[in-house]
């Protein structure tokens, strides 16, 4: 037979072999996790030193038209035509129009092109023209929701009208405002689902400027309220030049001394206020990111960018090394540019590229795909 000592020895060797296999497996798993982390860290923090021109398309009318990103395509609009182009510069559809000052607003698959200070407005989707409106009063501003519902501010002397239309151009609701009550509408924003409208009014209170931010609900909750207004907030000695809906239940109002976040799917309420003593040079937002740019007096960078979430928490800070005429979010990246330089940052404030564009003077730049950008030049 086999002695007990031999059996114990075999058992011990088996246990040692099993333990070593477990240790080797754990070490391999830890090594793989470390490698994945290193690759992700490198990708997230990689900064490109140069770029390569992949394709170049010559347009003969860039002075009279403008370009903007529209889904995965490019919207080209001017006084006599609106067209959708794919990333190769090929025309998907075009629509003639007559406008002196065409202005655009886009939300998901719908966009509105309107003649600022004029009376013509057209609603488009990715398939082409969806509806049109001819107003009786000059248009100050228009904003579109994700299903084509459009809010329009119309000028009528000391009176202004805020009309809301469906995608066919039929009026859903109208509200009358005056300079003295509740004020002059400075900016508007409509939620993606078209249910809520935010309006920033400017008025005079005790011989000082004041702002009134009002919310209108076009569903059942607002039907029993005067002009569908469900909530409003007054800010004395403060100017609110910009209001933006980030999603169906969250809006941000940018003040001249910070910003206010409102939340609520039916009756928006003020949830948090972020104030600053510094001069605000630029603001931008999209989704759950709110950005503010200041002059930087503490480092070598001329500007400082701060990124907040929708709870008002400061998430990231970055120095900006170039001056800029434009800054905004394009497909989950922050793009800023001036006449001949541009920079690209992630939403975690990591710089992907910062430097000159040698091909000409920049009219606009936006992201069209992974590591692919379209630059429209003034020539």
PDB file of C-alpha atoms in Angstrom, residues 55-226:
ATOM      1  CA  UNK A  55      -9.940  65.701 -48.221  1.00  0.00           C
ATOM      2  CA  UNK A  56     -10.432  69.196 -49.573  1.00  0.00           C
ATOM      3  CA  UNK A  57     -13.512  70.555 -51.332  1.00  0.00           C
ATOM      4  CA  UNK A  58     -13.661  73.908 -53.097  1.00  0.00           C
ATOM      5  CA  UNK A  59     -16.905  75.871 -52.695  1.00  0.00           C
ATOM      6  CA  UNK A  60     -17.545  79.003 -54.690  1.00  0.00           C
ATOM      7  CA  UNK A  61     -19.952  80.751 -52.329  1.00  0.00           C
ATOM      8  CA  UNK A  62     -18.452  80.493 -48.819  1.00  0.00           C
ATOM      9  CA  UNK A  63     -18.693  84.267 -48.324  1.00  0.00           C
ATOM     10  CA  UNK A  64     -22.482  84.320 -48.719  1.00  0.00           C
ATOM     11  CA  UNK A  65     -23.329  81.014 -46.982  1.00  0.00           C
ATOM     12  CA  UNK A  66     -22.666  79.407 -43.617  1.00  0.00           C
ATOM     13  CA  UNK A  67     -22.074  75.829 -42.536  1.00  0.00           C
ATOM     14  CA  UNK A  68     -22.967  74.022 -39.327  1.00  0.00           C
ATOM     15  CA  UNK A  69     -23.022  70.416 -38.165  1.00  0.00           C
ATOM     16  CA  UNK A  70     -26.389  68.674 -38.457  1.00  0.00           C
ATOM     17  CA  UNK A  71     -26.362  65.109 -37.122  1.00  0.00           C
ATOM     18  CA  UNK A  72     -23.663  63.269 -39.066  1.00  0.00           C
ATOM     19  CA  UNK A  73     -24.071  65.701 -41.968  1.00  0.00           C
ATOM     20  CA  UNK A  74     -23.425  69.359 -42.740  1.00  0.00           C
ATOM     21  CA  UNK A  75     -26.134  72.011 -43.118  1.00  0.00           C
ATOM     22  CA  UNK A  76     -25.318  74.715 -45.636  1.00  0.00           C
ATOM     23  CA  UNK A  77     -27.571  77.768 -45.524  1.00  0.00           C
ATOM     24  CA  UNK A  78     -27.678  81.171 -47.164  1.00  0.00           C
ATOM     25  CA  UNK A  79     -30.086  83.806 -48.398  1.00  0.00           C
ATOM     26  CA  UNK A  80     -31.307  81.831 -51.409  1.00  0.00           C
ATOM     27  CA  UNK A  81     -30.886  78.155 -50.459  1.00  0.00           C
ATOM     28  CA  UNK A  82     -30.667  75.573 -47.677  1.00  0.00           C
ATOM     29  CA  UNK A  83     -28.997  72.237 -48.382  1.00  0.00           C
ATOM     30  CA  UNK A  84     -27.841  69.132 -46.536  1.00  0.00           C
ATOM     31  CA  UNK A  85     -24.436  67.742 -47.432  1.00  0.00           C
ATOM     32  CA  UNK A  86     -22.757  64.534 -46.358  1.00  0.00           C
ATOM     33  CA  UNK A  87     -19.173  64.395 -45.088  1.00  0.00           C
ATOM     34  CA  UNK A  88     -17.889  63.952 -48.642  1.00  0.00           C
ATOM     35  CA  UNK A  89     -19.432  67.280 -49.672  1.00  0.00           C
ATOM     36  CA  UNK A  90     -22.185  65.639 -51.745  1.00  0.00           C
ATOM     37  CA  UNK A  91     -25.652  67.262 -51.660  1.00  0.00           C
ATOM     38  CA  UNK A  92     -28.361  65.100 -50.040  1.00  0.00           C
ATOM     39  CA  UNK A  93     -31.155  67.631 -50.598  1.00  0.00           C
ATOM     40  CA  UNK A  94     -31.573  71.348 -51.190  1.00  0.00           C
ATOM     41  CA  UNK A  95     -34.429  73.816 -50.783  1.00  0.00           C
ATOM     42  CA  UNK A  96     -34.629  77.315 -52.310  1.00  0.00           C
ATOM     43  CA  UNK A  97     -35.524  80.234 -50.057  1.00  0.00           C
ATOM     44  CA  UNK A  98     -35.399  84.028 -49.886  1.00  0.00           C
ATOM     45  CA  UNK A  99     -33.990  85.472 -46.654  1.00  0.00           C
ATOM     46  CA  UNK A 100     -31.911  88.539 -45.846  1.00  0.00           C
ATOM     47  CA  UNK A 101     -30.465  87.301 -42.556  1.00  0.00           C
ATOM     48  CA  UNK A 102     -30.844  83.493 -42.317  1.00  0.00           C
ATOM     49  CA  UNK A 103     -30.313  82.116 -38.796  1.00  0.00           C
ATOM     50  CA  UNK A 104     -30.439  78.483 -37.704  1.00  0.00           C
ATOM     51  CA  UNK A 105     -31.274  76.442 -34.595  1.00  0.00           C
ATOM     52  CA  UNK A 106     -30.879  72.642 -34.423  1.00  0.00           C
ATOM     53  CA  UNK A 107     -32.127  69.956 -32.049  1.00  0.00           C
ATOM     54  CA  UNK A 108     -31.413  66.314 -32.882  1.00  0.00           C
ATOM     55  CA  UNK A 109     -33.061  65.509 -36.240  1.00  0.00           C
ATOM     56  CA  UNK A 110     -34.910  68.834 -36.660  1.00  0.00           C
ATOM     57  CA  UNK A 111     -33.707  72.311 -37.474  1.00  0.00           C
ATOM     58  CA  UNK A 112     -35.328  75.666 -38.080  1.00  0.00           C
ATOM     59  CA  UNK A 113     -33.987  78.311 -40.460  1.00  0.00           C
ATOM     60  CA  UNK A 114     -35.526  81.765 -40.007  1.00  0.00           C
ATOM     61  CA  UNK A 115     -35.033  85.250 -41.350  1.00  0.00           C
ATOM     62  CA  UNK A 116     -33.987  87.328 -38.333  1.00  0.00           C
ATOM     63  CA  UNK A 117     -35.965  90.606 -38.355  1.00  0.00           C
ATOM     64  CA  UNK A 118     -37.909  89.117 -41.272  1.00  0.00           C
ATOM     65  CA  UNK A 119     -41.101  87.034 -41.392  1.00  0.00           C
ATOM     66  CA  UNK A 120     -40.079  83.730 -43.026  1.00  0.00           C
ATOM     67  CA  UNK A 121     -39.345  80.515 -41.141  1.00  0.00           C
ATOM     68  CA  UNK A 122     -38.840  76.946 -42.385  1.00  0.00           C
ATOM     69  CA  UNK A 123     -38.624  73.701 -40.406  1.00  0.00           C
ATOM     70  CA  UNK A 124     -36.434  70.889 -41.758  1.00  0.00           C
ATOM     71  CA  UNK A 125     -35.557  67.342 -40.783  1.00  0.00           C
ATOM     72  CA  UNK A 126     -32.839  65.075 -42.167  1.00  0.00           C
ATOM     73  CA  UNK A 127     -35.137  64.103 -45.065  1.00  0.00           C
ATOM     74  CA  UNK A 128     -35.804  67.699 -46.152  1.00  0.00           C
ATOM     75  CA  UNK A 129     -38.447  70.390 -45.666  1.00  0.00           C
ATOM     76  CA  UNK A 130     -41.023  69.530 -42.993  1.00  0.00           C
ATOM     77  CA  UNK A 131     -43.036  72.766 -42.690  1.00  0.00           C
ATOM     78  CA  UNK A 132     -42.969  76.527 -43.124  1.00  0.00           C
ATOM     79  CA  UNK A 133     -44.373  79.586 -41.359  1.00  0.00           C
ATOM     80  CA  UNK A 134     -44.987  83.111 -42.601  1.00  0.00           C
ATOM     81  CA  UNK A 135     -45.391  85.426 -39.624  1.00  0.00           C
ATOM     82  CA  UNK A 136     -47.153  88.792 -39.598  1.00  0.00           C
ATOM     83  CA  UNK A 137     -44.485  90.353 -37.330  1.00  0.00           C
ATOM     84  CA  UNK A 138     -40.659  90.431 -37.446  1.00  0.00           C
ATOM     85  CA  UNK A 139     -38.932  87.378 -35.945  1.00  0.00           C
ATOM     86  CA  UNK A 140     -36.456  88.066 -33.127  1.00  0.00           C
ATOM     87  CA  UNK A 141     -35.514  84.478 -32.283  1.00  0.00           C
ATOM     88  CA  UNK A 142     -36.663  80.892 -32.861  1.00  0.00           C
ATOM     89  CA  UNK A 143     -35.818  77.604 -31.145  1.00  0.00           C
ATOM     90  CA  UNK A 144     -36.786  74.099 -32.252  1.00  0.00           C
ATOM     91  CA  UNK A 145     -37.397  70.882 -30.260  1.00  0.00           C
ATOM     92  CA  UNK A 146     -36.419  67.341 -31.224  1.00  0.00           C
ATOM     93  CA  UNK A 147     -39.760  66.579 -32.917  1.00  0.00           C
ATOM     94  CA  UNK A 148     -40.080  69.911 -34.754  1.00  0.00           C
ATOM     95  CA  UNK A 149     -42.107  71.978 -32.271  1.00  0.00           C
ATOM     96  CA  UNK A 150     -40.806  75.544 -32.657  1.00  0.00           C
ATOM     97  CA  UNK A 151     -40.992  78.544 -30.310  1.00  0.00           C
ATOM     98  CA  UNK A 152     -40.768  81.973 -31.947  1.00  0.00           C
ATOM     99  CA  UNK A 153     -40.375  85.458 -30.444  1.00  0.00           C
ATOM    100  CA  UNK A 154     -42.088  88.173 -32.530  1.00  0.00           C
ATOM    101  CA  UNK A 155     -41.535  91.919 -32.205  1.00  0.00           C
ATOM    102  CA  UNK A 156     -44.483  94.310 -32.018  1.00  0.00           C
ATOM    103  CA  UNK A 157     -43.234  97.677 -30.709  1.00  0.00           C
ATOM    104  CA  UNK A 158     -43.244  97.616 -26.904  1.00  0.00           C
ATOM    105  CA  UNK A 159     -45.131  94.331 -27.075  1.00  0.00           C
ATOM    106  CA  UNK A 160     -43.614  90.985 -27.950  1.00  0.00           C
ATOM    107  CA  UNK A 161     -45.351  87.729 -28.745  1.00  0.00           C
ATOM    108  CA  UNK A 162     -44.084  84.225 -27.994  1.00  0.00           C
ATOM    109  CA  UNK A 163     -45.776  81.779 -30.350  1.00  0.00           C
ATOM    110  CA  UNK A 164     -45.315  78.018 -30.428  1.00  0.00           C
ATOM    111  CA  UNK A 165     -45.952  76.056 -33.637  1.00  0.00           C
ATOM    112  CA  UNK A 166     -46.080  72.350 -34.489  1.00  0.00           C
ATOM    113  CA  UNK A 167     -43.972  70.901 -37.268  1.00  0.00           C
ATOM    114  CA  UNK A 168     -46.689  71.661 -39.855  1.00  0.00           C
ATOM    115  CA  UNK A 169     -46.534  75.368 -38.959  1.00  0.00           C
ATOM    116  CA  UNK A 170     -49.827  75.417 -37.038  1.00  0.00           C
ATOM    117  CA  UNK A 171     -49.942  77.669 -33.959  1.00  0.00           C
ATOM    118  CA  UNK A 172     -50.234  75.684 -30.712  1.00  0.00           C
ATOM    119  CA  UNK A 173     -50.149  78.492 -28.144  1.00  0.00           C
ATOM    120  CA  UNK A 174     -49.357  82.193 -27.947  1.00  0.00           C
ATOM    121  CA  UNK A 175     -48.303  84.485 -25.085  1.00  0.00           C
ATOM    122  CA  UNK A 176     -48.228  88.287 -25.038  1.00  0.00           C
ATOM    123  CA  UNK A 177     -45.512  90.144 -23.118  1.00  0.00           C
ATOM    124  CA  UNK A 178     -44.757  93.811 -22.546  1.00  0.00           C
ATOM    125  CA  UNK A 179     -41.581  95.671 -21.639  1.00  0.00           C
ATOM    126  CA  UNK A 180     -43.051  96.532 -18.231  1.00  0.00           C
ATOM    127  CA  UNK A 181     -44.541  93.076 -17.549  1.00  0.00           C
ATOM    128  CA  UNK A 182     -42.806  90.705 -17.370  1.00  0.00           C
ATOM    129  CA  UNK A 183     -40.084  92.384 -19.485  1.00  0.00           C
ATOM    130  CA  UNK A 184     -38.295  92.239 -22.817  1.00  0.00           C
ATOM    131  CA  UNK A 185     -37.427  88.679 -23.924  1.00  0.00           C
ATOM    132  CA  UNK A 186     -33.643  88.394 -24.245  1.00  0.00           C
ATOM    133  CA  UNK A 187     -33.350  84.648 -24.852  1.00  0.00           C
ATOM    134  CA  UNK A 188     -35.491  81.509 -25.094  1.00  0.00           C
ATOM    135  CA  UNK A 189     -34.889  77.761 -24.998  1.00  0.00           C
ATOM    136  CA  UNK A 190     -37.267  74.852 -25.512  1.00  0.00           C
ATOM    137  CA  UNK A 191     -36.896  71.382 -23.990  1.00  0.00           C
ATOM    138  CA  UNK A 192     -36.117  68.523 -26.365  1.00  0.00           C
ATOM    139  CA  UNK A 193     -39.632  67.102 -26.026  1.00  0.00           C
ATOM    140  CA  UNK A 194     -41.218  70.495 -26.781  1.00  0.00           C
ATOM    141  CA  UNK A 195     -43.162  70.547 -23.494  1.00  0.00           C
ATOM    142  CA  UNK A 196     -41.316  73.314 -21.618  1.00  0.00           C
ATOM    143  CA  UNK A 197     -40.132  76.754 -22.692  1.00  0.00           C
ATOM    144  CA  UNK A 198     -37.655  78.887 -20.729  1.00  0.00           C
ATOM    145  CA  UNK A 199     -37.583  82.656 -21.323  1.00  0.00           C
ATOM    146  CA  UNK A 200     -35.162  85.212 -19.911  1.00  0.00           C
ATOM    147  CA  UNK A 201     -36.732  88.684 -19.647  1.00  0.00           C
ATOM    148  CA  UNK A 202     -34.898  91.946 -19.023  1.00  0.00           C
ATOM    149  CA  UNK A 203     -36.721  94.657 -17.090  1.00  0.00           C
ATOM    150  CA  UNK A 204     -36.119  97.701 -14.873  1.00  0.00           C
ATOM    151  CA  UNK A 205     -36.711  97.350 -11.142  1.00  0.00           C
ATOM    152  CA  UNK A 206     -36.076 100.283  -8.754  1.00  0.00           C
ATOM    153  CA  UNK A 207     -34.170 102.081 -11.533  1.00  0.00           C
ATOM    154  CA  UNK A 208     -31.827  99.094 -11.878  1.00  0.00           C
ATOM    155  CA  UNK A 209     -31.690  96.312 -14.449  1.00  0.00           C
ATOM    156  CA  UNK A 210     -33.263  93.045 -13.350  1.00  0.00           C
ATOM    157  CA  UNK A 211     -33.938  89.696 -14.975  1.00  0.00           C
ATOM    158  CA  UNK A 212     -36.998  87.479 -14.812  1.00  0.00           C
ATOM    159  CA  UNK A 213     -36.642  83.819 -15.855  1.00  0.00           C
ATOM    160  CA  UNK A 214     -40.024  82.278 -16.649  1.00  0.00           C
ATOM    161  CA  UNK A 215     -41.047  78.734 -17.556  1.00  0.00           C
ATOM    162  CA  UNK A 216     -44.030  77.801 -19.704  1.00  0.00           C
ATOM    163  CA  UNK A 217     -45.600  74.344 -19.813  1.00  0.00           C
ATOM    164  CA  UNK A 218     -47.604  73.403 -22.920  1.00  0.00           C
ATOM    165  CA  UNK A 219     -48.974  70.175 -21.451  1.00  0.00           C
ATOM    166  CA  UNK A 220     -51.817  69.541 -19.003  1.00  0.00           C
ATOM    167  CA  UNK A 221     -49.934  71.164 -16.101  1.00  0.00           C
ATOM    168  CA  UNK A 222     -49.815  74.552 -17.827  1.00  0.00           C
ATOM    169  CA  UNK A 223     -53.332  74.656 -19.269  1.00  0.00           C
ATOM    170  CA  UNK A 224     -54.864  76.226 -16.167  1.00  0.00           C
ATOM    171  CA  UNK A 225     -52.123  78.851 -15.778  1.00  0.00           C
ATOM    172  CA  UNK A 226     -52.063  82.343 -17.287  1.00  0.00           C
TER     173      UNK A 226
END
